[in-house]
Short mmCIF file of C-alpha atoms and ligand atoms in Angstrom, two decimals:
data_model
loop_
_atom_site.label_atom_id
_atom_site.label_comp_id
_atom_site.label_asym_id
_atom_site.label_seq_id
_atom_site.Cartn_x
_atom_site.Cartn_y
_atom_site.Cartn_z
CA MET A 400 0.01 -0.01 -0.02
CA ASN A 401 1.16 3.55 -0.66
CA GLU A 402 2.74 5.37 2.24
CA LYS A 403 1.79 8.85 1.18
CA PRO A 404 -1.67 9.92 0.16
CA VAL A 405 -2.65 9.69 -3.52
CA SER A 406 -4.59 12.47 -5.09
CA ARG A 407 -8.33 12.09 -6.07
CA GLU A 408 -7.42 12.61 -9.73
CA GLU A 409 -4.92 9.81 -9.66
CA ILE A 410 -7.28 7.46 -7.78
CA PHE A 411 -10.12 8.06 -10.28
CA LYS A 412 -7.75 7.70 -13.19
CA GLU A 413 -6.55 4.29 -11.91
CA LEU A 414 -10.15 3.20 -11.10
CA ASP A 415 -11.33 4.35 -14.60
CA GLU A 416 -8.72 2.09 -16.12
CA PHE A 417 -9.92 -0.88 -14.07
CA GLN A 418 -13.57 -0.10 -14.77
CA SER A 419 -12.92 0.18 -18.48
CA LEU A 420 -12.36 -3.64 -18.41
CA ASP A 421 -15.86 -4.29 -17.06
CA CYS A 422 -18.78 -5.13 -19.27
CA LYS A 423 -21.51 -2.63 -19.26
CA TYR A 424 -25.29 -3.55 -19.13
CA SER A 425 -26.06 -0.51 -21.27
CA ASP A 426 -24.16 -2.11 -24.14
CA GLY A 427 -26.87 -4.64 -24.37
CA ARG A 428 -24.46 -7.48 -25.01
CA ILE A 429 -24.76 -9.16 -21.56
CA LEU A 430 -27.18 -11.97 -22.27
CA GLY A 431 -26.58 -14.27 -19.39
CA SER A 432 -27.07 -12.10 -16.33
CA MET A 433 -30.10 -12.24 -13.95
CA CYS A 434 -29.09 -8.76 -12.71
CA THR A 435 -29.42 -5.54 -14.56
CA GLU A 436 -28.58 -1.83 -14.21
CA ALA A 437 -30.28 -0.48 -11.13
CA HIS A 438 -33.00 2.20 -11.54
CA PRO A 439 -31.51 5.75 -11.21
CA ILE A 440 -33.53 6.56 -8.13
CA ALA A 441 -32.29 3.45 -6.40
CA LYS A 442 -28.70 4.43 -7.14
CA GLU A 443 -29.21 7.90 -5.70
CA VAL A 444 -30.83 6.59 -2.48
CA PHE A 445 -28.20 3.88 -2.09
CA ASN A 446 -25.44 6.44 -1.79
CA ARG A 447 -27.43 8.41 0.70
CA PHE A 448 -27.81 5.51 3.07
CA LEU A 449 -24.30 4.03 2.64
CA ASP A 450 -23.39 4.51 6.34
CA SER A 451 -26.51 2.99 7.94
CA ASN A 452 -25.92 -0.36 9.50
CA LEU A 453 -28.94 -2.71 10.00
CA GLY A 454 -26.72 -5.04 12.08
CA ASP A 455 -27.32 -2.48 14.91
CA PRO A 456 -30.87 -1.38 14.10
CA GLY A 457 -31.34 0.59 17.32
CA LEU A 458 -28.93 3.07 16.00
CA PHE A 459 -30.62 3.30 12.66
CA LYS A 460 -34.32 3.13 13.66
CA GLY A 461 -35.51 4.92 10.58
CA THR A 462 -33.71 2.60 8.20
CA LYS A 463 -35.10 -0.34 10.18
CA LEU A 464 -38.56 0.93 9.57
CA ILE A 465 -37.66 1.15 5.85
CA GLU A 466 -36.63 -2.44 5.84
CA ASP A 467 -39.97 -3.41 7.51
CA GLU A 468 -41.83 -1.38 4.86
CA VAL A 469 -40.03 -3.07 2.00
CA LEU A 470 -40.91 -6.52 3.44
CA LYS A 471 -44.52 -5.40 3.68
CA MET A 472 -44.61 -4.18 0.11
CA ILE A 473 -43.19 -7.50 -1.08
CA GLY A 474 -45.60 -9.32 1.11
CA SER A 475 -48.48 -7.45 -0.49
CA PHE A 476 -47.82 -9.14 -3.80
CA LEU A 477 -46.92 -12.52 -2.26
CA SER A 478 -50.22 -12.73 -0.43
CA LEU A 479 -48.93 -12.18 3.12
CA GLU A 480 -49.94 -9.08 5.02
CA ASN A 481 -47.42 -9.13 7.80
CA PRO A 482 -44.32 -11.00 6.68
CA SER A 483 -41.36 -11.70 8.93
CA GLY A 484 -37.92 -11.63 7.31
CA HIS A 485 -35.09 -9.42 6.10
CA ILE A 486 -33.44 -7.69 3.14
CA VAL A 487 -30.16 -9.66 2.75
CA THR A 488 -27.28 -9.78 0.28
CA GLY A 489 -29.14 -11.95 -2.33
CA GLY A 490 -30.68 -15.20 -3.20
CA THR A 491 -27.84 -17.23 -1.65
CA GLU A 492 -28.11 -15.80 1.71
CA ALA A 493 -31.94 -15.85 1.58
CA ASN A 494 -31.91 -19.56 0.71
CA ILE A 495 -29.47 -20.48 3.36
CA MET A 496 -31.58 -18.58 5.95
CA ALA A 497 -34.72 -20.49 4.94
CA ILE A 498 -32.97 -23.78 5.13
CA ARG A 499 -31.40 -22.85 8.44
CA ALA A 500 -34.71 -22.01 9.93
CA ALA A 501 -36.26 -25.28 8.70
CA ARG A 502 -33.42 -27.27 10.07
CA ASN A 503 -33.55 -25.60 13.51
CA LEU A 504 -37.30 -26.17 13.82
CA ALA A 505 -36.87 -29.82 12.73
CA ARG A 506 -34.23 -30.23 15.27
CA GLU A 507 -36.73 -29.19 17.96
CA LYS A 508 -38.79 -32.21 16.71
CA GLY A 509 -35.84 -34.48 17.15
CA ILE A 510 -34.59 -34.71 13.63
CA SER A 511 -30.77 -34.68 13.74
CA ASN A 512 -29.79 -36.21 10.31
CA GLY A 513 -31.77 -33.74 8.22
CA GLU A 514 -32.35 -33.91 4.44
CA ILE A 515 -33.76 -31.39 1.97
CA ILE A 516 -35.39 -32.29 -1.26
CA VAL A 517 -34.65 -29.86 -4.08
CA PRO A 518 -35.31 -30.17 -7.86
CA GLN A 519 -32.36 -31.02 -10.11
CA SER A 520 -32.91 -27.53 -11.45
CA ALA A 521 -32.20 -25.89 -8.16
CA HIS A 522 -29.55 -23.05 -7.80
CA PHE A 523 -26.22 -24.16 -6.38
CA SER A 524 -26.79 -21.97 -3.31
CA PHE A 525 -28.64 -25.08 -1.82
CA LYS A 526 -25.33 -27.01 -2.16
CA LYS A 527 -23.74 -24.34 -0.03
CA ALA A 528 -26.71 -24.44 2.41
CA VAL A 529 -26.42 -28.26 3.06
CA ASP A 530 -22.65 -28.04 3.40
CA MET A 531 -22.88 -25.18 6.02
CA LEU A 532 -25.84 -26.71 7.82
CA ASN A 533 -24.72 -30.27 7.75
CA LEU A 534 -27.73 -31.61 5.89
CA LYS A 535 -28.08 -34.09 3.06
CA LEU A 536 -29.18 -32.83 -0.42
CA VAL A 537 -31.64 -35.08 -2.19
CA ASN A 538 -32.49 -34.30 -5.80
CA ALA A 539 -36.03 -34.68 -7.08
CA GLU A 540 -36.43 -35.42 -10.71
CA LEU A 541 -37.97 -33.06 -13.33
CA ASP A 542 -40.80 -33.68 -15.73
CA GLU A 543 -40.48 -33.20 -19.50
CA ASN A 544 -40.82 -29.43 -19.11
CA TYR A 545 -37.91 -29.28 -16.59
CA ARG A 546 -40.33 -28.67 -13.63
CA ILE A 547 -40.02 -30.63 -10.37
CA ASP A 548 -41.94 -33.90 -10.62
CA PRO A 549 -44.13 -33.97 -7.40
CA SER A 550 -44.22 -37.82 -7.44
CA SER A 551 -40.43 -37.84 -7.18
CA VAL A 552 -40.72 -35.58 -4.11
CA GLU A 553 -43.34 -37.88 -2.64
CA ASP A 554 -41.03 -40.87 -3.21
CA ASN A 555 -38.17 -39.08 -1.40
CA VAL A 556 -39.85 -37.63 1.67
CA ASN A 557 -39.02 -39.53 4.73
CA GLU A 558 -38.71 -38.98 8.50
CA ASN A 559 -35.50 -36.99 8.05
CA THR A 560 -36.86 -34.48 5.56
CA VAL A 561 -36.59 -30.97 7.01
CA ALA A 562 -37.56 -29.02 3.86
CA ILE A 563 -38.85 -29.26 0.32
CA VAL A 564 -37.77 -26.62 -2.08
CA GLY A 565 -39.74 -25.46 -5.13
CA ILE A 566 -38.59 -22.80 -7.66
CA ALA A 567 -40.56 -20.07 -9.17
CA GLY A 568 -38.31 -19.07 -12.07
CA THR A 569 -35.41 -21.65 -12.35
CA THR A 570 -31.97 -20.16 -12.90
CA GLU A 571 -31.36 -22.04 -16.15
CA LEU A 572 -34.73 -22.00 -17.88
CA GLY A 573 -37.03 -19.74 -15.85
CA MET A 574 -39.53 -22.58 -15.25
CA ILE A 575 -42.14 -22.43 -12.49
CA ASP A 576 -42.46 -25.54 -10.43
CA PRO A 577 -46.00 -26.86 -9.42
CA ILE A 578 -45.81 -25.27 -5.96
CA GLU A 579 -49.48 -25.98 -5.27
CA GLU A 580 -48.79 -29.74 -5.36
CA LEU A 581 -45.58 -29.25 -3.24
CA SER A 582 -47.72 -27.41 -0.77
CA ASP A 583 -50.01 -30.32 -0.38
CA ILE A 584 -47.07 -32.77 0.04
CA ALA A 585 -45.49 -30.49 2.55
CA LEU A 586 -48.67 -30.24 4.64
CA GLU A 587 -49.36 -33.90 4.50
CA ASN A 588 -45.83 -34.67 5.79
CA ASP A 589 -45.49 -31.66 8.06
CA VAL A 590 -42.38 -30.44 6.29
CA HIS A 591 -41.25 -26.83 5.58
CA LEU A 592 -41.88 -25.74 1.94
CA HIS A 593 -39.50 -23.04 0.76
CA VAL A 594 -40.08 -21.37 -2.55
CA ASP A 595 -37.02 -19.94 -4.27
CA ALA A 596 -38.58 -17.07 -6.30
CA ALA A 597 -35.25 -15.14 -6.37
CA PHE A 598 -35.81 -14.56 -10.06
CA GLY A 599 -39.60 -14.91 -10.58
CA GLY A 600 -40.65 -13.12 -7.45
CA PHE A 601 -40.55 -9.66 -8.93
CA SER A 602 -42.27 -10.63 -12.24
CA ILE A 603 -44.79 -13.48 -11.77
CA PRO A 604 -47.09 -11.53 -9.41
CA PHE A 605 -47.24 -8.60 -11.96
CA LEU A 606 -47.88 -10.86 -14.93
CA LYS A 607 -50.46 -13.24 -13.40
CA ASP A 608 -53.53 -11.30 -14.38
CA ASN A 609 -52.73 -11.44 -18.03
CA HIS A 610 -51.02 -14.81 -18.14
CA ASP A 611 -51.75 -18.27 -16.95
CA PHE A 612 -49.22 -18.84 -14.10
CA PRO A 613 -49.61 -21.27 -11.33
CA ARG A 614 -49.82 -20.08 -7.75
CA PHE A 615 -46.53 -20.07 -5.90
CA ASP A 616 -46.94 -17.76 -2.85
CA PHE A 617 -48.15 -17.49 0.72
CA SER A 618 -51.71 -18.05 -0.43
CA LEU A 619 -50.72 -21.80 -0.44
CA PRO A 620 -50.84 -22.89 3.20
CA GLY A 621 -47.78 -25.19 2.90
CA VAL A 622 -45.45 -22.33 1.79
CA LYS A 623 -43.47 -21.24 4.84
CA SER A 624 -40.77 -19.02 3.30
CA ILE A 625 -39.98 -17.29 -0.03
CA THR A 626 -36.80 -15.90 -1.45
CA VAL A 627 -37.42 -12.95 -3.70
CA ASP A 628 -34.52 -10.82 -4.92
CA PRO A 629 -34.91 -7.04 -5.66
CA HIS A 630 -31.54 -7.10 -7.18
CA LYS A 631 -32.74 -9.41 -10.03
CA MET A 632 -36.06 -8.37 -11.69
CA GLY A 633 -36.66 -5.70 -9.02
CA LEU A 634 -34.25 -3.18 -10.49
CA ALA A 635 -32.58 -2.61 -7.13
CA PRO A 636 -28.83 -2.27 -6.78
CA ILE A 637 -26.68 -5.26 -5.78
CA PRO A 638 -26.80 -6.39 -3.01
CA SER A 639 -30.52 -6.71 -2.34
CA GLY A 640 -32.10 -10.10 -1.65
CA GLY A 641 -35.22 -10.78 0.25
CA ILE A 642 -36.24 -13.61 2.61
CA LEU A 643 -39.82 -13.70 3.81
CA PHE A 644 -41.23 -16.00 6.40
CA ARG A 645 -44.87 -16.74 7.17
CA ASP A 646 -44.41 -15.62 10.81
CA ASN A 647 -41.84 -14.96 13.48
CA THR A 648 -41.28 -18.47 14.67
CA PHE A 649 -38.79 -18.99 11.82
CA LEU A 650 -36.63 -16.04 12.68
CA ASP A 651 -36.85 -16.94 16.25
CA ALA A 652 -35.64 -20.46 15.52
CA MET A 653 -32.37 -18.87 14.25
CA SER A 654 -31.91 -16.08 16.74
CA VAL A 655 -28.74 -15.84 18.82
CA ASP A 656 -27.99 -13.55 21.72
CA SER A 657 -26.31 -10.42 20.47
CA PRO A 658 -24.71 -8.63 23.43
CA TYR A 659 -23.28 -5.07 22.89
CA LEU A 660 -25.80 -4.29 20.19
CA THR A 661 -28.87 -2.32 20.44
CA ILE A 662 -30.94 -5.39 19.93
CA LYS A 663 -30.89 -8.46 22.13
CA HIS A 664 -31.12 -11.10 19.44
CA GLN A 665 -30.06 -11.44 15.84
CA SER A 666 -31.31 -13.95 13.25
CA THR A 667 -29.45 -12.93 10.16
CA ILE A 668 -26.26 -14.72 9.04
CA VAL A 669 -24.58 -11.39 8.37
CA GLY A 670 -23.94 -9.13 11.41
CA THR A 671 -23.09 -5.70 10.15
CA ARG A 672 -25.19 -5.17 7.09
CA LEU A 673 -26.28 -2.47 4.62
CA GLY A 674 -29.27 -0.30 5.30
CA ALA A 675 -28.63 1.14 1.80
CA SER A 676 -30.07 -2.02 0.21
CA SER A 677 -33.34 -1.56 1.98
CA ALA A 678 -33.60 2.11 1.34
CA ALA A 679 -32.74 1.86 -2.43
CA THR A 680 -35.26 -1.10 -2.83
CA PHE A 681 -37.83 1.07 -1.02
CA ALA A 682 -37.25 3.92 -3.44
CA VAL A 683 -37.46 1.97 -6.64
CA MET A 684 -40.49 0.05 -5.50
CA LYS A 685 -42.39 3.17 -4.55
CA TYR A 686 -41.26 5.00 -7.65
CA LEU A 687 -42.39 2.27 -10.10
CA GLY A 688 -45.33 0.88 -8.19
CA LYS A 689 -47.09 -2.32 -9.29
CA GLU A 690 -47.85 -0.58 -12.58
CA GLY A 691 -44.18 0.02 -13.35
CA TYR A 692 -43.17 -3.54 -12.50
CA ARG A 693 -46.05 -4.83 -14.60
CA LYS A 694 -44.78 -2.77 -17.55
CA PHE A 695 -41.19 -4.08 -17.18
CA ALA A 696 -42.26 -7.65 -16.81
CA GLU A 697 -44.60 -7.57 -19.80
CA GLU A 698 -41.98 -5.87 -22.00
CA SER A 699 -39.51 -8.61 -21.02
CA LEU A 700 -42.00 -11.28 -22.05
CA VAL A 701 -42.63 -9.56 -25.38
CA LYS A 702 -38.88 -9.55 -26.09
CA THR A 703 -38.72 -13.21 -24.94
CA HIS A 704 -41.38 -14.30 -27.44
CA PHE A 705 -39.84 -12.22 -30.19
CA LEU A 706 -36.42 -13.95 -29.71
CA ALA A 707 -38.04 -17.36 -29.34
CA ASN A 708 -40.06 -16.96 -32.63
CA GLU A 709 -37.10 -15.63 -34.56
CA LEU A 710 -34.91 -18.51 -33.33
CA LYS A 711 -37.53 -21.05 -34.44
CA GLY A 712 -37.67 -19.34 -37.78
CA LEU A 713 -33.90 -19.63 -38.21
CA GLY A 714 -34.06 -23.42 -37.51
CA TYR A 715 -32.69 -23.28 -33.90
CA ASP A 716 -34.23 -25.55 -31.39
CA LEU A 717 -35.78 -24.24 -28.21
CA VAL A 718 -35.16 -26.44 -25.13
CA VAL A 719 -38.65 -25.58 -23.84
CA GLU A 720 -41.30 -23.01 -24.46
CA PRO A 721 -40.37 -20.13 -22.17
CA ASN A 722 -42.40 -19.62 -18.96
CA LEU A 723 -40.65 -16.42 -17.94
CA ASN A 724 -38.06 -14.24 -19.68
CA ILE A 725 -35.44 -16.90 -20.42
CA VAL A 726 -34.87 -18.46 -23.79
CA ALA A 727 -32.63 -21.50 -23.98
CA PHE A 728 -31.66 -22.95 -27.42
CA ASN A 729 -29.28 -24.95 -29.55
CA HIS A 730 -28.46 -25.34 -33.20
CA PRO A 731 -29.37 -28.76 -34.60
CA ASN A 732 -25.94 -29.15 -36.18
CA LEU A 733 -23.59 -27.38 -33.56
CA LYS A 734 -22.33 -28.26 -30.20
CA THR A 735 -23.52 -25.82 -27.53
CA ASP A 736 -19.88 -24.99 -26.62
CA ASP A 737 -18.94 -24.30 -30.17
CA LEU A 738 -21.95 -22.04 -30.70
CA ALA A 739 -21.04 -20.30 -27.45
CA VAL A 740 -17.52 -19.61 -28.71
CA MET A 741 -18.84 -18.29 -32.01
CA LEU A 742 -21.11 -15.91 -30.13
CA GLU A 743 -18.26 -14.85 -27.88
CA GLU A 744 -16.20 -14.09 -30.92
CA ARG A 745 -18.99 -11.71 -32.00
CA ASN A 746 -18.70 -10.10 -28.63
CA TRP A 747 -21.93 -11.56 -27.06
CA LYS A 748 -21.63 -12.40 -23.40
CA VAL A 749 -23.60 -15.59 -23.35
CA SER A 750 -24.13 -18.24 -20.74
CA CYS A 751 -24.72 -21.89 -21.01
CA SER A 752 -27.26 -24.03 -19.07
CA VAL A 753 -26.23 -27.45 -17.87
CA CYS A 754 -29.56 -29.30 -17.58
CA PRO A 755 -29.83 -29.57 -20.49
CA LYS A 756 -26.84 -28.09 -22.20
CA ALA A 757 -27.91 -24.99 -24.17
CA ILE A 758 -27.30 -21.34 -24.79
CA ARG A 759 -29.45 -19.31 -22.44
CA VAL A 760 -30.44 -15.71 -22.87
CA ILE A 761 -32.20 -13.84 -20.06
CA LEU A 762 -34.18 -10.96 -21.36
CA MET A 763 -33.41 -8.40 -18.66
CA ASN A 764 -34.28 -4.72 -18.90
CA HIS A 765 -30.94 -3.83 -20.45
CA ILE A 766 -31.50 -5.99 -23.57
CA LYS A 767 -33.35 -3.85 -25.99
CA LYS A 768 -35.10 -4.83 -29.24
CA ASP A 769 -32.21 -3.45 -31.38
CA ASN A 770 -29.74 -5.65 -29.55
CA LEU A 771 -31.89 -8.73 -30.23
CA ILE A 772 -32.14 -7.80 -33.93
CA GLU A 773 -28.33 -7.75 -34.08
CA PHE A 774 -28.06 -10.96 -32.14
CA ILE A 775 -30.51 -12.70 -34.40
CA SER A 776 -28.64 -11.46 -37.52
CA ASP A 777 -25.35 -12.94 -36.10
CA LEU A 778 -27.16 -16.23 -35.35
CA LYS A 779 -28.42 -16.28 -38.95
CA GLU A 780 -24.95 -15.66 -40.21
CA ILE A 781 -23.59 -18.50 -38.04
CA SER A 782 -26.34 -20.81 -39.21
CA GLU A 783 -25.49 -20.04 -42.90
CA SER A 784 -21.89 -20.44 -42.39
CA ILE A 785 -21.95 -24.10 -41.32
C1 EBR B 759 -28.26 -16.03 -10.91
C2 EBR B 759 -27.41 -14.98 -10.50
C3 EBR B 759 -26.63 -14.28 -11.63
C4 EBR B 759 -26.57 -12.90 -11.58
C5 EBR B 759 -25.86 -14.95 -12.59
C6 EBR B 759 -25.89 -12.20 -12.50
C7 EBR B 759 -25.06 -14.29 -13.47
C8 EBR B 759 -25.05 -12.84 -13.42
N1 EBR B 759 -28.99 -16.74 -10.13
O1 EBR B 759 -24.32 -12.21 -14.30
C9 EBR B 759 -32.12 -18.53 -7.96
C10 EBR B 759 -33.29 -19.09 -8.55
C11 EBR B 759 -31.14 -17.88 -8.74
C12 EBR B 759 -30.01 -17.38 -8.06
C13 EBR B 759 -28.99 -16.76 -8.74
C14 EBR B 759 -29.87 -17.47 -6.71
C15 EBR B 759 -28.70 -16.86 -5.87
C16 EBR B 759 -30.84 -18.08 -5.93
N2 EBR B 759 -31.95 -18.59 -6.60
O2 EBR B 759 -26.92 -15.00 -4.31
O3 EBR B 759 -28.15 -13.23 -5.53
O4 EBR B 759 -31.30 -17.85 -10.00
O5 EBR B 759 -26.56 -14.81 -6.74
O6 EBR B 759 -28.75 -15.53 -5.92
P1 EBR B 759 -27.49 -14.62 -5.65
#
């Protein structure tokens, strides 16, 4: 480290050089991200609340009220009036908290060798959760549309099951699992049902009036917790994830004494934590309202169907008809990895799914119709060149 202070000019010059190596959402070439550029009002508010620490909420009472308000607003579109929960760093932390609560409550019932059942399509954060929480991960099979097969869940539930996980917007394909059926299984077996709606949580509720989506939220009695990330479809800055629980018993099951803080107990994994995430999320949610999110979600679906139809017209194969704003596809005569390289050479930042192997494009807000037209023209050229 430098001994003497460095001038602002020099610092910014150096940082500019580093930053010039980063990809920019605004270029419209990042096709494989589930995050996007945060809304301007959220960025402004984030800066203003940078010093507030929700790890010690008695010092930041106003920011704590903001976090509560954000949870209430999210609860209002997930059919739960008074949710318990927190704004956390993202889907990973939210999922770990949900599984931790389920494990601790199951322990109270005498389960010591706990297992969780997750679909094969689950995000890898559940692998981290079982590793950290000393649980066993059991994979449930998928149906032909890459959604969890409830009969596979039924086959795998046993006396050690502490949680079942369903997904509303899978990471790779954006599919929505049949949560209603999982809810019945969870109730019958007295097991915690967690819904990972990290991706779909900020779009499905706004699309459901005009589209035929299955129920996935707290209106289903078996659902005990939901992950929903403002920093994905919610246009909030990173880090902003959400974990909502049906009531306080779940946070209580994880609480530890927290001496020397302004609160006596703490249930979050993280201690010192940003208030800025809550404040920025509050601002963008208020600013857009349900109407604004409906508009963004509808636009992303229009782009999704445009891309899907164009791909079919060019002879590419879709893995599955999209549920949400993700299109996964292959070329009938090319290996996915080779196609990915060809697209990378044309400066597209693509990402590949594993189950099954395919190129996947997530139609986030930063991808505009013009970007898609250019992308489709490159895919046409690739197709004609082989
Ligand atoms: C994808 C995160 C991602 C974001 C990937 C940007 C590439 C990017 N997914 O460029 C679900 C259903 C997810 C998910 C992340 C997480 C974890 C949980 N559940 O901790 O905020 O799709 O990354 O969320 P995180």
